[in-house]
mmCIF file of C-alpha atoms and ligand atoms in Angstrom:
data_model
loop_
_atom_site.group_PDB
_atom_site.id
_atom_site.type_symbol
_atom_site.label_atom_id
_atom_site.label_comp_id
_atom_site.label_asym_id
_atom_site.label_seq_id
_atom_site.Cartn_x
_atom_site.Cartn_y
_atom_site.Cartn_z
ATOM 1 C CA UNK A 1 220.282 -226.749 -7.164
ATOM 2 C CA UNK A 2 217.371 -226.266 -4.831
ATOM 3 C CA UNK A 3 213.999 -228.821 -4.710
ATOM 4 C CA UNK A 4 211.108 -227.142 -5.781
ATOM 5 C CA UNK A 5 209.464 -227.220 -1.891
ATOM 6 C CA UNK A 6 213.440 -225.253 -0.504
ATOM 7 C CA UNK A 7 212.510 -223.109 -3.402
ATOM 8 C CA UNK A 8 208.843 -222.277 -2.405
ATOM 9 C CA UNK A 9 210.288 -222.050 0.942
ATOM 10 C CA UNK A 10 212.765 -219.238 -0.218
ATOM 11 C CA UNK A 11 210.507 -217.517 -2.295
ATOM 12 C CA UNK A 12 208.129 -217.027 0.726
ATOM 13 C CA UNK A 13 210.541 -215.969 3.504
ATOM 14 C CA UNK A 14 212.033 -213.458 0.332
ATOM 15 C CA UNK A 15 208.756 -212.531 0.478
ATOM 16 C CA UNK A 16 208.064 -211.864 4.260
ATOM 17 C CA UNK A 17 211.028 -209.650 4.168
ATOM 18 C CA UNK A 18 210.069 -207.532 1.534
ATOM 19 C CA UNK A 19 206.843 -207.141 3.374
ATOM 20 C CA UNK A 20 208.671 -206.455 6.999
ATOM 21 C CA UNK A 21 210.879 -204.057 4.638
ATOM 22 C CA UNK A 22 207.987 -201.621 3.291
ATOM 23 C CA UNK A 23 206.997 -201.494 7.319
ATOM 24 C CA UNK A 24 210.156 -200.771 8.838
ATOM 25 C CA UNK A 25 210.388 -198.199 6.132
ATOM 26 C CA UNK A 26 207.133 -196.843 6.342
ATOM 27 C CA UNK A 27 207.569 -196.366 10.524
ATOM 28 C CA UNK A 28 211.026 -194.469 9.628
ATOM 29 C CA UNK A 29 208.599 -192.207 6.761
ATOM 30 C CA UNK A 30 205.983 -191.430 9.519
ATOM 31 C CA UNK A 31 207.987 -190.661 12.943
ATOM 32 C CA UNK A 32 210.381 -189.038 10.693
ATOM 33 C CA UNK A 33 207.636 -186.219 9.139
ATOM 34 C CA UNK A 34 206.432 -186.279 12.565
ATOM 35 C CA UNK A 35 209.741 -185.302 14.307
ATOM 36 C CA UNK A 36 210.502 -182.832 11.154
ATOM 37 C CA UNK A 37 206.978 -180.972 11.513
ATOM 38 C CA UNK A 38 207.688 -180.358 15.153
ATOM 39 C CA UNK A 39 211.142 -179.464 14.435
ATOM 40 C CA UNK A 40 209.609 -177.065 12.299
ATOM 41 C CA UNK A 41 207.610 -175.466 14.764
ATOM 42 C CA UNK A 42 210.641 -175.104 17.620
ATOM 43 C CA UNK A 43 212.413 -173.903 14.627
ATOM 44 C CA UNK A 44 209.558 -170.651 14.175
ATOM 45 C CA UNK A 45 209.534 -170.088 17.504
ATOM 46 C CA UNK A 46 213.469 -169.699 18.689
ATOM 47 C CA UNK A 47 213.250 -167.229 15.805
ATOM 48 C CA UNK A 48 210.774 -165.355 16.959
ATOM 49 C CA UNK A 49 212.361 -165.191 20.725
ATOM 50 C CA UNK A 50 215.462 -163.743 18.686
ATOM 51 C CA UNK A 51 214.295 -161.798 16.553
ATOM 52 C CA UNK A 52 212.642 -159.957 19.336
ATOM 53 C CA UNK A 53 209.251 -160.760 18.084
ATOM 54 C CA UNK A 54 208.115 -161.756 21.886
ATOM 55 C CA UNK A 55 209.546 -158.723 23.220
ATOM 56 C CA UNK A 56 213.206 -157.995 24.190
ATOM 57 C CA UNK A 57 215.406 -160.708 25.912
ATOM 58 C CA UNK A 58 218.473 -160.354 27.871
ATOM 59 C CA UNK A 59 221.798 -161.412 26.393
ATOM 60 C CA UNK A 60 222.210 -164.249 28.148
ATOM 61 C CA UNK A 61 218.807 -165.579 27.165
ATOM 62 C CA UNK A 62 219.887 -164.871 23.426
ATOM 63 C CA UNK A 63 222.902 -167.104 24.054
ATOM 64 C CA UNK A 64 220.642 -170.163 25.482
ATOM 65 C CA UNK A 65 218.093 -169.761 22.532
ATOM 66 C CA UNK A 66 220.705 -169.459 20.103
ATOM 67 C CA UNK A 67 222.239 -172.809 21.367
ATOM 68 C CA UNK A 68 218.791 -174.471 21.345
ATOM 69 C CA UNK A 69 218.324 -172.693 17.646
ATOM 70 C CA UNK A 70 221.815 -174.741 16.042
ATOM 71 C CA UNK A 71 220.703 -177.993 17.911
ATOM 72 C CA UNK A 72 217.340 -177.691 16.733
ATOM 73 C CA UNK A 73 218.900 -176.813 13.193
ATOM 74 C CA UNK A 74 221.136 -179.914 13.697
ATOM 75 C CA UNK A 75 218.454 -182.241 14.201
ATOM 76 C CA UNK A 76 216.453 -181.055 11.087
ATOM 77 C CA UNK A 77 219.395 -181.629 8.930
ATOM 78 C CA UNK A 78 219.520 -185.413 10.033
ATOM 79 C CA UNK A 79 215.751 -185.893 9.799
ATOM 80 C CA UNK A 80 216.231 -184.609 5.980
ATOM 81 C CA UNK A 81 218.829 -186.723 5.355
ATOM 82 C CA UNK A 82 217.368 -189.715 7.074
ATOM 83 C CA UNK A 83 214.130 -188.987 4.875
ATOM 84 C CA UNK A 84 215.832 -189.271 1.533
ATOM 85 C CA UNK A 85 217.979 -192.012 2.560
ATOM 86 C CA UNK A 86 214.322 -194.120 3.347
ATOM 87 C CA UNK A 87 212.841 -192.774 0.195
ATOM 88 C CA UNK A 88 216.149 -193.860 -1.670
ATOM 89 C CA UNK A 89 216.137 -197.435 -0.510
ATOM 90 C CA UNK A 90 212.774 -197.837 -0.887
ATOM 91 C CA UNK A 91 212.521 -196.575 -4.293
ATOM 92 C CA UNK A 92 216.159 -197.655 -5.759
ATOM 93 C CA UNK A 93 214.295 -200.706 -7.413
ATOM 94 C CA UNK A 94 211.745 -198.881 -9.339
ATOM 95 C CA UNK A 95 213.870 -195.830 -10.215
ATOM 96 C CA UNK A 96 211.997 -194.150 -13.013
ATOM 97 C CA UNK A 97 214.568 -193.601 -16.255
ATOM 98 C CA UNK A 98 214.539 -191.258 -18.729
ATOM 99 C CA UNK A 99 216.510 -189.483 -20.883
ATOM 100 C CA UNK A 100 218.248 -186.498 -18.956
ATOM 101 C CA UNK A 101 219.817 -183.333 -19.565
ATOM 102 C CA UNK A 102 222.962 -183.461 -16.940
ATOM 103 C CA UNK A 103 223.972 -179.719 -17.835
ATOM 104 C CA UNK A 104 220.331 -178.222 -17.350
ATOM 105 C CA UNK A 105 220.012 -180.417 -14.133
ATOM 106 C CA UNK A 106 223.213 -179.243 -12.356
ATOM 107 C CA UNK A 107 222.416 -175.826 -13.451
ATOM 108 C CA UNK A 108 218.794 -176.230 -11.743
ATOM 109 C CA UNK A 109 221.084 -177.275 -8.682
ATOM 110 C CA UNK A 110 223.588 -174.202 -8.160
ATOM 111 C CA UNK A 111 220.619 -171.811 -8.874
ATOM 112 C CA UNK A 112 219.344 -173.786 -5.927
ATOM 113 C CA UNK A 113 222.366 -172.756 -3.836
ATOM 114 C CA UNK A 114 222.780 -169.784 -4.664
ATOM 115 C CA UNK A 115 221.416 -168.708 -1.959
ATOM 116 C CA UNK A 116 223.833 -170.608 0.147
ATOM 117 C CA UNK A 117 226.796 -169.859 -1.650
ATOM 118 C CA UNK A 118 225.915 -165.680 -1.368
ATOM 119 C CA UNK A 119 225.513 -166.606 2.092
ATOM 120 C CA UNK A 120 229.583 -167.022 2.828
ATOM 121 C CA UNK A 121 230.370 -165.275 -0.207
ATOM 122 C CA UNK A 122 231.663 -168.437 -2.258
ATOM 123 C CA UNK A 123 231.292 -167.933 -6.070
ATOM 124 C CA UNK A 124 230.527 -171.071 -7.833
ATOM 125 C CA UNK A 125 231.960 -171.515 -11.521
ATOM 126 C CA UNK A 126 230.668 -173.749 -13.635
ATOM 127 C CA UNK A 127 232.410 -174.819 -16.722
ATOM 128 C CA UNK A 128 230.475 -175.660 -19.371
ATOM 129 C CA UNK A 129 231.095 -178.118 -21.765
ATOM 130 C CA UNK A 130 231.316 -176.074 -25.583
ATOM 131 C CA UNK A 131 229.522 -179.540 -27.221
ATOM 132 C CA UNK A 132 226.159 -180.495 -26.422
ATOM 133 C CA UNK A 133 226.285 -183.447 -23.748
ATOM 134 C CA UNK A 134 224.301 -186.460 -24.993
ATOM 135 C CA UNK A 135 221.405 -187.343 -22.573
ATOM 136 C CA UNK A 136 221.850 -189.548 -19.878
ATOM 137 C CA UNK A 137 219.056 -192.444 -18.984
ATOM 138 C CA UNK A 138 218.341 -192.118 -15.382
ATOM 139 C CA UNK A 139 216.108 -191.190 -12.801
ATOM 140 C CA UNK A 140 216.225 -187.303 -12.615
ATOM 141 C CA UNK A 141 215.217 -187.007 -9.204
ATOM 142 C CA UNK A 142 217.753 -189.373 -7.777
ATOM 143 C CA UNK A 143 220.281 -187.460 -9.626
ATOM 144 C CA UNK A 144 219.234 -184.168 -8.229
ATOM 145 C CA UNK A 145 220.386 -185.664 -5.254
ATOM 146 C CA UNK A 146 223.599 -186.541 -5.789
ATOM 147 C CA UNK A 147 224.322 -183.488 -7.228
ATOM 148 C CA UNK A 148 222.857 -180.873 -4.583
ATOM 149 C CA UNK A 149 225.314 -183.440 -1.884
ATOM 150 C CA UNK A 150 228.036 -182.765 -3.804
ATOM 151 C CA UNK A 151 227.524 -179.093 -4.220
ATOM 152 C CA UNK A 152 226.165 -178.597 -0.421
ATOM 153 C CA UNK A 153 229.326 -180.310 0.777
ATOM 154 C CA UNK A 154 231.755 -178.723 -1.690
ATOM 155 C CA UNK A 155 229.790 -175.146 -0.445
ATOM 156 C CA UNK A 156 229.721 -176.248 3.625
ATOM 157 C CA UNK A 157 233.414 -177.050 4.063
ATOM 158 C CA UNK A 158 234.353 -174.104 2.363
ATOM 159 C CA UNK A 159 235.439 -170.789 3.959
ATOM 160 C CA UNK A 160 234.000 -167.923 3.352
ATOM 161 C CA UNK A 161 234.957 -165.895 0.190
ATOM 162 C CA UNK A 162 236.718 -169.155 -1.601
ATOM 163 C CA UNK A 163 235.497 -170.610 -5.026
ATOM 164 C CA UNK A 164 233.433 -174.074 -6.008
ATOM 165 C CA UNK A 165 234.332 -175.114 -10.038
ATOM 166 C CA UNK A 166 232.015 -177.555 -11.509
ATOM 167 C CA UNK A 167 232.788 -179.194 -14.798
ATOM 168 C CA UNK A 168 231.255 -181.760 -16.906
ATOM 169 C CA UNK A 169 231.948 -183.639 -19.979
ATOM 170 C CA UNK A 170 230.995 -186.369 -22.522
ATOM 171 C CA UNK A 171 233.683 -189.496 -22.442
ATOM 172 C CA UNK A 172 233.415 -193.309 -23.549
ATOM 173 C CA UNK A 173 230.013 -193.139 -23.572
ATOM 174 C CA UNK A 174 229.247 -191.550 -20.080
ATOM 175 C CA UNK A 175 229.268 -188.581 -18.943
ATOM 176 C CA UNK A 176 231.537 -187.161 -15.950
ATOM 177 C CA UNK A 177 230.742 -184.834 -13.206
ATOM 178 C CA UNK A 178 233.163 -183.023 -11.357
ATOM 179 C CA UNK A 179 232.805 -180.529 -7.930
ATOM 180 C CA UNK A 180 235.941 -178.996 -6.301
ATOM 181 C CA UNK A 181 236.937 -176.869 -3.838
ATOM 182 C CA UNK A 182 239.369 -175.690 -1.716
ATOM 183 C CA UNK A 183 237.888 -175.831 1.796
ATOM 184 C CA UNK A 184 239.040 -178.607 4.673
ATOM 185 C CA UNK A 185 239.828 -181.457 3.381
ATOM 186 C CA UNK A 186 239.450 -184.890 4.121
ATOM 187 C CA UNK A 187 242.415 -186.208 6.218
ATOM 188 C CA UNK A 188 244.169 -188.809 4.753
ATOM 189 C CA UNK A 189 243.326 -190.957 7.462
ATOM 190 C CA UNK A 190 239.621 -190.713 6.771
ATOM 191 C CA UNK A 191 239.411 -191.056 3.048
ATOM 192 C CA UNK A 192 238.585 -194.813 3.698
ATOM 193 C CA UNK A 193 235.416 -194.329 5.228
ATOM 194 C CA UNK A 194 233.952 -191.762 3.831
ATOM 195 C CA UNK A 195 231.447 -193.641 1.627
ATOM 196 C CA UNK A 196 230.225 -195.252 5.068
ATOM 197 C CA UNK A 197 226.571 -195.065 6.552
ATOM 198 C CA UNK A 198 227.185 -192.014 9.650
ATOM 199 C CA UNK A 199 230.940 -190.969 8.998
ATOM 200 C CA UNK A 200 232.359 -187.778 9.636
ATOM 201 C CA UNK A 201 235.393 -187.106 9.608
ATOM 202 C CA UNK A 202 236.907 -185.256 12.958
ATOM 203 C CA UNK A 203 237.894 -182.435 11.006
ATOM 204 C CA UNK A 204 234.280 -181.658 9.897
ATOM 205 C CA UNK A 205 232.726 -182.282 13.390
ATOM 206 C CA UNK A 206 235.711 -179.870 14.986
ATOM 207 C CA UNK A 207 234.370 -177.094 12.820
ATOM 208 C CA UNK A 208 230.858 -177.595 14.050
ATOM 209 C CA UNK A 209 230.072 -177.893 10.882
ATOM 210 C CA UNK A 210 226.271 -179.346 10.427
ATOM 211 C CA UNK A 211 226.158 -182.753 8.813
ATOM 212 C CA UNK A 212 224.611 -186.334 9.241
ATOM 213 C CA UNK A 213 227.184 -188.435 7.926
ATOM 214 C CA UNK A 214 224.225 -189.361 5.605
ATOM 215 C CA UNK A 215 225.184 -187.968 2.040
ATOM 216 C CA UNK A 216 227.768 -189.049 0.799
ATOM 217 C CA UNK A 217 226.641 -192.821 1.645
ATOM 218 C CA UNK A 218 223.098 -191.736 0.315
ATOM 219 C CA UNK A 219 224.793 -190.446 -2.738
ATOM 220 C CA UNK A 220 227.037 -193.641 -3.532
ATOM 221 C CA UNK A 221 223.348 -195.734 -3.463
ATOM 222 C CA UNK A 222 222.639 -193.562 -5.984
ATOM 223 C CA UNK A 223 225.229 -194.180 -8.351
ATOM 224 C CA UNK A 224 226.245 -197.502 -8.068
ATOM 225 C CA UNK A 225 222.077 -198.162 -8.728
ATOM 226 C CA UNK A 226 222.769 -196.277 -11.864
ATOM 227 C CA UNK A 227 225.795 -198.775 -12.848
ATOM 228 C CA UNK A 228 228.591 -195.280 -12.664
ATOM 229 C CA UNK A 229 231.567 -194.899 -10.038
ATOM 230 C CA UNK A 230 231.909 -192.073 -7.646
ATOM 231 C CA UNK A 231 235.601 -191.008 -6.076
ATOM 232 C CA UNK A 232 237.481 -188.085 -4.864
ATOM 233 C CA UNK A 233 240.854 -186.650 -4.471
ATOM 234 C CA UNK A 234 241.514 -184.271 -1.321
ATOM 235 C CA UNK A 235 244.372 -182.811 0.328
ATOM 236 C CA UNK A 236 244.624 -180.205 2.835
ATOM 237 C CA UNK A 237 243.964 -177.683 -0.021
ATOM 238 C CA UNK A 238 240.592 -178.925 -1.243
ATOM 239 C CA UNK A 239 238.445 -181.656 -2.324
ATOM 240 C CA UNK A 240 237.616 -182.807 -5.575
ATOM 241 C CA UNK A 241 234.495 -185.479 -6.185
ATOM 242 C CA UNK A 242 233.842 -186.896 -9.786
ATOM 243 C CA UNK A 243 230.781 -188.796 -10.771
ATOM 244 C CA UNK A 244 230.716 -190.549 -14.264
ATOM 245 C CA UNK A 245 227.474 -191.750 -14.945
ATOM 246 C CA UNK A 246 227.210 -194.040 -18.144
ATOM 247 C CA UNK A 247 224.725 -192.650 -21.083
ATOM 248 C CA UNK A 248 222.642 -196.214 -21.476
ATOM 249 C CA UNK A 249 222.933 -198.764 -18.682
HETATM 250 P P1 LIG B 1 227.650 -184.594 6.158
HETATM 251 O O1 LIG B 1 226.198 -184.413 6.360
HETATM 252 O O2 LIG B 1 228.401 -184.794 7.436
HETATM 253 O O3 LIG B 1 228.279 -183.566 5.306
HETATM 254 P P2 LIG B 1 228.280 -186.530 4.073
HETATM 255 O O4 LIG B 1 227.903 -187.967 4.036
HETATM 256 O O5 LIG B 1 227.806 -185.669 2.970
HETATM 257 O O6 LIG B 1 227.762 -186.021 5.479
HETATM 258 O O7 LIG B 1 229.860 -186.464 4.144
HETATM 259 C C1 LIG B 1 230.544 -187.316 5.049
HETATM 260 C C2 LIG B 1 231.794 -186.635 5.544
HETATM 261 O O8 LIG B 1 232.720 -186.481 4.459
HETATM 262 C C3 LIG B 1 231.598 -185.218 6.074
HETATM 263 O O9 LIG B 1 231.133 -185.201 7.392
HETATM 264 C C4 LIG B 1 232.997 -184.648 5.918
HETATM 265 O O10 LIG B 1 233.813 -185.113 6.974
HETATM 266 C C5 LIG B 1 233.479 -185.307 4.633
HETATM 267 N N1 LIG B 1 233.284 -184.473 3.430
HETATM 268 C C6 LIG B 1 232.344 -184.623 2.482
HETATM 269 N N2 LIG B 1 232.489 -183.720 1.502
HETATM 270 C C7 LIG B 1 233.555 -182.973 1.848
HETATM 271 C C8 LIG B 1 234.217 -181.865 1.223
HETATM 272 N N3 LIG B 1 233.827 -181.355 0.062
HETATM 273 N N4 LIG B 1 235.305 -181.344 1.858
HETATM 274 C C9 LIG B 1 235.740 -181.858 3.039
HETATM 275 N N5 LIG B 1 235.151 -182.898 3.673
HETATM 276 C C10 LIG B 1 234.063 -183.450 3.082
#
């Protein structure tokens, strides 16, 4: 047991952290809208260079600009993902709950990508549930999250022309999630780590595939703050990830 003055003393340094907390994560908000929005602006003009917009360019100038266009894309990608991470921790205590429709939200999400998906030709199949799904309490937005990783990465290591299946259903008072595909992988090797902060496995960086390493830990946050599990099962011939998120918490 603590004296009351090792207990004041706690509650004030508990305190001071929370405080040095909302400013480290405010600094991360700011320099990180600040990078984006100039990200933004290299992004504009690179296209304009290629799509000829200045005037014509030589082929090997379309080569450099292209290069500088992917980095530039690169970077953009890990600003996002750094933003929602921030926003994640610094909101995971106040999540707002309410009673959520899981089919109507992952529905929201593939119309979302659809435009991705058409992109590299990858039909996404979602299999419905015949029953109505009971509601889950939650905090939609988070949720949104979680499922647009799932479906980005399910749709990004995926060669072009292949298939995503979603599936959902109602179980033990939860309801579980599923995304598969059968793109990549993740090596055996790797499986361990792939819930930790930055990880990618070599597989994904070989195919210059764009990624922060970001998500998936982002996405865990999520769901364990929600009191559900998250796993997968992958093999050379695809990747599965299931999310059960329980009804009440
Ligand atoms: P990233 O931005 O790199 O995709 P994530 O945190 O979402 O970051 O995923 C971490 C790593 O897990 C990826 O870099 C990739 O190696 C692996 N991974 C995630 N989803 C899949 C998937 N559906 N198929 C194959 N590998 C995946």
């Amino acid at each position: 047991m603590n004296t009351p003055e090792e207990f004041e003393t706690l509650k004030k340094e508990n305190e001071n952290l929370k405080k040095n907390n909302a400013v480290k994560s405010d600094l991360i908000s700011i320099s990180a809208h600040q990078l984006r929005t100039s990200l933004s602006a290299l992004k504009w003009i690179f296209k304009m260079f290629l799509d000829r917009d200045l005037g014509a360019i030589t082929g090997e100038q379309e080569g450099l600009i292209k290069k500088a266009y992917e980095s530039n894309e690169r970077m953009i990608h890990l600003v996002n993902d750094m933003l929602t991470l921030n926003h994640v921790e610094d909101t995971a205590l106040t999540f707002k709950m309410a009673d959520t429709d899981m089919l109507a939200l992952m529905e929201e999400t593939l119309f979302e990508f659809s435009g991705e998906s058409h992109k590299k030709n990858i039909e996404i199949i979602f299999l419905k549930p015949t029953e109505t799904l009971s509601k889950v309490s939650c905090d939609k937005e988070m949720i949104r999250v979680v499922f647009q990783n799932l479906v980005e990465n399910a749709i990004k290591y995926s060669a072009e022309g292949d298939k995503v299946f979603c599936s959902m259903r109602e179980q033990d008072e939860a309801i579980e999630i599923s995304v598969r595909d059968t793109g990549i992988g993740i090596p055996k090797d790797d499986q361990e780590n792939i819930f930790a902060k930055f990880f990618r496995a070599p597989n994904a960086k070989d195919k210059d595939i764009i990624g922060s390493g970001l998500g998936l830990y982002t996405t865990k946050n999520i769901v364990d703050h929600h009191k559900g599990k998250i796993w997968f099962e992958s093999s050379e011939k695809g990747t599965t990830f299931f999310v059960v998120l329980p009804l009440k918490q």
